[in-house]
mmCIF file of C-alpha atoms and ligand atoms in Angstrom:
data_model
loop_
_atom_site.group_PDB
_atom_site.id
_atom_site.type_symbol
_atom_site.label_atom_id
_atom_site.label_comp_id
_atom_site.label_asym_id
_atom_site.label_seq_id
_atom_site.Cartn_x
_atom_site.Cartn_y
_atom_site.Cartn_z
ATOM 1 C CA GLU A 1215 79.122 99.937 111.337
ATOM 2 C CA GLN A 1216 77.734 103.722 111.578
ATOM 3 C CA ASP A 1217 81.128 104.878 112.554
ATOM 4 C CA VAL A 1218 82.705 103.210 109.886
ATOM 5 C CA LEU A 1219 80.339 104.750 107.466
ATOM 6 C CA GLN A 1220 80.589 108.109 109.008
ATOM 7 C CA ASN A 1221 82.442 110.646 106.721
ATOM 8 C CA LYS A 1222 84.767 113.730 107.814
ATOM 9 C CA THR A 1223 81.794 115.930 108.094
ATOM 10 C CA GLY A 1224 80.277 113.653 110.716
ATOM 11 C CA HIS A 1225 76.916 112.602 108.517
ATOM 12 C CA ALA A 1226 76.222 109.038 108.550
ATOM 13 C CA SER A 1227 74.347 107.884 105.434
ATOM 14 C CA THR A 1228 74.284 105.447 102.637
ATOM 15 C CA GLU A 1229 76.233 107.840 100.432
ATOM 16 C CA SER A 1230 78.931 107.931 103.160
ATOM 17 C CA LEU A 1231 80.844 104.778 102.106
ATOM 18 C CA GLU A 1232 80.750 105.895 98.579
ATOM 19 C CA GLU A 1233 82.175 109.167 99.407
ATOM 20 C CA SER A 1234 84.909 107.520 101.541
ATOM 21 C CA LEU A 1235 85.863 105.176 98.846
ATOM 22 C CA ASN A 1236 85.995 108.188 96.518
ATOM 23 C CA ASP A 1237 88.133 109.943 98.684
ATOM 24 C CA ARG A 1238 90.602 107.430 99.009
ATOM 25 C CA PRO A 1239 94.240 108.227 99.082
ATOM 26 C CA LEU A 1240 95.527 108.934 95.709
ATOM 27 C CA ASP A 1241 98.879 108.956 93.854
ATOM 28 C CA VAL A 1242 98.926 112.520 92.515
ATOM 29 C CA LEU A 1243 101.599 113.918 90.126
ATOM 30 C CA VAL A 1244 101.984 117.573 90.170
ATOM 31 C CA ALA A 1245 103.662 119.374 87.363
ATOM 32 C CA GLU A 1246 104.367 122.913 88.355
ATOM 33 C CA ASP A 1247 107.445 125.193 87.688
ATOM 34 C CA ASP A 1248 106.451 127.731 90.300
ATOM 35 C CA ARG A 1249 108.100 126.868 93.604
ATOM 36 C CA ILE A 1250 105.714 128.397 95.948
ATOM 37 C CA ASN A 1251 102.671 127.071 94.068
ATOM 38 C CA ARG A 1252 104.251 123.646 94.057
ATOM 39 C CA LEU A 1253 104.986 123.506 97.749
ATOM 40 C CA VAL A 1254 101.750 124.597 98.760
ATOM 41 C CA LEU A 1255 100.053 122.166 96.486
ATOM 42 C CA GLU A 1256 102.306 119.425 97.828
ATOM 43 C CA ARG A 1257 101.156 120.482 101.490
ATOM 44 C CA PHE A 1258 97.846 120.462 100.890
ATOM 45 C CA LEU A 1259 97.510 117.062 99.140
ATOM 46 C CA ALA A 1260 99.622 115.414 101.480
ATOM 47 C CA ALA A 1261 97.319 116.953 104.387
ATOM 48 C CA GLN A 1262 94.468 115.155 102.468
ATOM 49 C CA GLY A 1263 96.023 111.733 102.924
ATOM 50 C CA HIS A 1264 97.330 111.742 99.299
ATOM 51 C CA ARG A 1265 100.822 110.779 97.984
ATOM 52 C CA VAL A 1266 102.476 113.356 95.927
ATOM 53 C CA VAL A 1267 105.159 113.366 93.356
ATOM 54 C CA SER A 1268 106.023 116.835 91.985
ATOM 55 C CA VAL A 1269 108.233 117.751 89.035
ATOM 56 C CA THR A 1270 108.825 121.152 87.354
ATOM 57 C CA ASN A 1271 108.172 120.933 83.680
ATOM 58 C CA GLY A 1272 106.304 118.593 81.037
ATOM 59 C CA ARG A 1273 109.469 116.841 80.050
ATOM 60 C CA VAL A 1274 110.103 115.512 83.447
ATOM 61 C CA CYS A 1275 106.379 114.855 83.842
ATOM 62 C CA LEU A 1276 106.644 112.274 80.763
ATOM 63 C CA GLU A 1277 109.815 110.831 82.323
ATOM 64 C CA ILE A 1278 108.200 110.068 85.686
ATOM 65 C CA LEU A 1279 105.096 108.740 84.050
ATOM 66 C CA GLU A 1280 107.361 106.291 81.997
ATOM 67 C CA GLU A 1281 108.464 104.919 85.159
ATOM 68 C CA ARG A 1282 105.327 104.582 87.145
ATOM 69 C CA PRO A 1283 101.556 105.160 86.977
ATOM 70 C CA PHE A 1284 99.549 107.818 88.805
ATOM 71 C CA ASP A 1285 95.961 108.351 89.338
ATOM 72 C CA VAL A 1286 95.674 111.936 88.588
ATOM 73 C CA ILE A 1287 97.969 114.506 87.130
ATOM 74 C CA LEU A 1288 97.787 118.336 88.424
ATOM 75 C CA MET A 1289 99.445 119.921 85.257
ATOM 76 C CA ASP A 1290 100.580 123.561 85.022
ATOM 77 C CA ILE A 1291 99.798 125.122 81.495
ATOM 78 C CA GLN A 1292 103.009 127.370 81.558
ATOM 79 C CA MET A 1293 106.223 125.587 82.117
ATOM 80 C CA PRO A 1294 109.677 125.710 80.758
ATOM 81 C CA GLU A 1295 111.136 122.938 78.319
ATOM 82 C CA MET A 1296 107.781 121.409 77.875
ATOM 83 C CA ASP A 1297 104.217 123.036 78.676
ATOM 84 C CA GLY A 1298 101.405 121.390 80.106
ATOM 85 C CA VAL A 1299 99.306 121.096 76.607
ATOM 86 C CA GLU A 1300 102.261 119.619 75.000
ATOM 87 C CA ALA A 1301 102.672 117.257 77.790
ATOM 88 C CA THR A 1302 99.203 116.284 77.788
ATOM 89 C CA ARG A 1303 99.328 115.295 73.838
ATOM 90 C CA HIS A 1304 102.303 113.150 74.329
ATOM 91 C CA ILE A 1305 100.465 111.157 77.418
ATOM 92 C CA ARG A 1306 97.090 111.196 75.249
ATOM 93 C CA GLY A 1307 99.449 109.695 72.449
ATOM 94 C CA ARG A 1308 100.564 106.661 74.612
ATOM 95 C CA THR A 1309 99.701 103.236 73.801
ATOM 96 C CA ASP A 1310 99.159 101.935 77.309
ATOM 97 C CA ALA A 1311 96.581 102.583 80.267
ATOM 98 C CA ARG A 1312 98.756 105.659 81.213
ATOM 99 C CA ARG A 1313 97.281 107.215 78.076
ATOM 100 C CA ASP A 1314 93.999 107.604 80.241
ATOM 101 C CA THR A 1315 95.380 109.125 83.514
ATOM 102 C CA PRO A 1316 92.914 112.091 84.487
ATOM 103 C CA ILE A 1317 94.571 115.401 84.004
ATOM 104 C CA VAL A 1318 93.783 118.561 85.599
ATOM 105 C CA ALA A 1319 94.992 121.617 84.194
ATOM 106 C CA LEU A 1320 96.447 124.502 86.482
ATOM 107 C CA THR A 1321 95.862 127.662 84.813
ATOM 108 C CA ALA A 1322 96.771 131.421 85.563
ATOM 109 C CA HIS A 1323 94.494 132.349 82.389
ATOM 110 C CA ALA A 1324 90.952 131.718 82.061
ATOM 111 C CA MET A 1325 90.725 133.383 78.996
ATOM 112 C CA LYS A 1326 87.776 132.664 76.622
ATOM 113 C CA GLY A 1327 88.889 129.766 74.387
ATOM 114 C CA ASP A 1328 91.514 128.487 76.883
ATOM 115 C CA ARG A 1329 89.207 126.125 78.330
ATOM 116 C CA GLU A 1330 88.307 124.557 74.950
ATOM 117 C CA ASN A 1331 92.137 124.507 74.062
ATOM 118 C CA PHE A 1332 92.815 122.313 77.297
ATOM 119 C CA LEU A 1333 89.999 119.950 76.685
ATOM 120 C CA GLU A 1334 90.881 119.527 73.182
ATOM 121 C CA ALA A 1335 94.522 118.704 74.270
ATOM 122 C CA GLY A 1336 93.035 115.827 76.229
ATOM 123 C CA MET A 1337 92.919 117.548 79.758
ATOM 124 C CA ASN A 1338 89.823 116.462 81.888
ATOM 125 C CA ALA A 1339 89.284 119.648 83.852
ATOM 126 C CA TYR A 1340 91.021 122.851 85.173
ATOM 127 C CA LEU A 1341 91.418 124.729 88.367
ATOM 128 C CA SER A 1342 92.229 128.432 88.204
ATOM 129 C CA LYS A 1343 95.247 129.772 89.999
ATOM 130 C CA PRO A 1344 95.182 130.834 92.652
ATOM 131 C CA VAL A 1345 93.773 127.365 93.303
ATOM 132 C CA ASP A 1346 90.770 127.503 95.743
ATOM 133 C CA PHE A 1347 91.680 124.495 97.892
ATOM 134 C CA LYS A 1348 87.768 123.839 98.528
ATOM 135 C CA GLU A 1349 87.722 122.883 94.790
ATOM 136 C CA ILE A 1350 90.348 120.452 94.909
ATOM 137 C CA GLN A 1351 89.177 117.404 96.469
ATOM 138 C CA PRO A 1352 85.634 117.647 94.759
ATOM 139 C CA LEU A 1353 87.356 117.811 91.362
ATOM 140 C CA LEU A 1354 89.714 115.040 92.154
ATOM 141 C CA THR A 1355 87.017 112.681 93.418
ATOM 142 C CA ARG A 1356 85.167 113.476 90.083
ATOM 143 C CA VAL A 1357 87.811 113.131 87.512
ATOM 144 C CA THR A 1358 89.001 109.546 89.257
ATOM 145 C CA ALA A 1359 85.592 108.410 89.588
ATOM 146 C CA GLY A 1360 85.081 105.254 87.503
ATOM 147 C CA ALA A 1361 88.792 105.478 86.323
ATOM 148 C CA LEU A 1362 90.538 102.776 88.273
ATOM 149 C CA SER A 1363 94.195 103.144 88.494
ATOM 150 C CA GLU A 1364 96.576 100.494 86.740
ATOM 151 C CA LYS A 1365 97.361 99.191 90.242
ATOM 152 C CA GLY A 1366 93.436 98.953 90.756
ATOM 153 C CA LYS A 1367 92.876 97.382 87.550
ATOM 154 C CA ALA A 1368 95.495 94.864 88.007
ATOM 155 C CA ASN A 1369 93.759 93.946 91.193
ATOM 156 C CA HIS A 1370 90.258 94.056 89.784
ATOM 157 C CA ASP A 1371 91.393 91.604 87.010
ATOM 158 C CA GLU A 1372 92.997 89.201 89.614
ATOM 159 C CA TYR A 1373 89.900 89.183 91.611
ATOM 160 C CA MET A 1374 87.810 88.441 88.250
ATOM 161 C CA ARG A 1375 89.937 85.507 87.629
ATOM 162 C CA GLU A 1376 89.887 84.150 91.095
ATOM 163 C CA ASN A 1377 86.152 84.490 91.596
HETATM 164 MN MN1 MN B 2292 104.080 127.961 85.414
#
């Protein structure tokens, strides 16, 4: 049982189970128009065990989200056709559970006031580019903590009905 509870760093503790649950594979939607940034994020997230779908602008991001839910969205701010702030406003204006999808802004500018703009648009957090990979997993864990995916909610509701 100790082995099961052992996390990646080799520490076994009562917190390990919680950590491993928090680090569960996530369905991540990456919206980023820069090809290199997109590829690097895709590879990093896949290497962490996450399932990644990536798109190159906010409009396509909305189209994909219309088709299926995601656990979290990494959203570039500056994109052609529709930028990250506008896409976020559309998502937060939905009337279904996808409205609450955690959104992390990817931003090259960390100007004073930008952070407030992103949060005001409904984003949950932001990562400055170039992204520091050490920051990604802790941030994903934090923004998805307590937020069950729609799939998770459906399973939870079923469990509650049957038990
Ligand atoms: Mn961009």
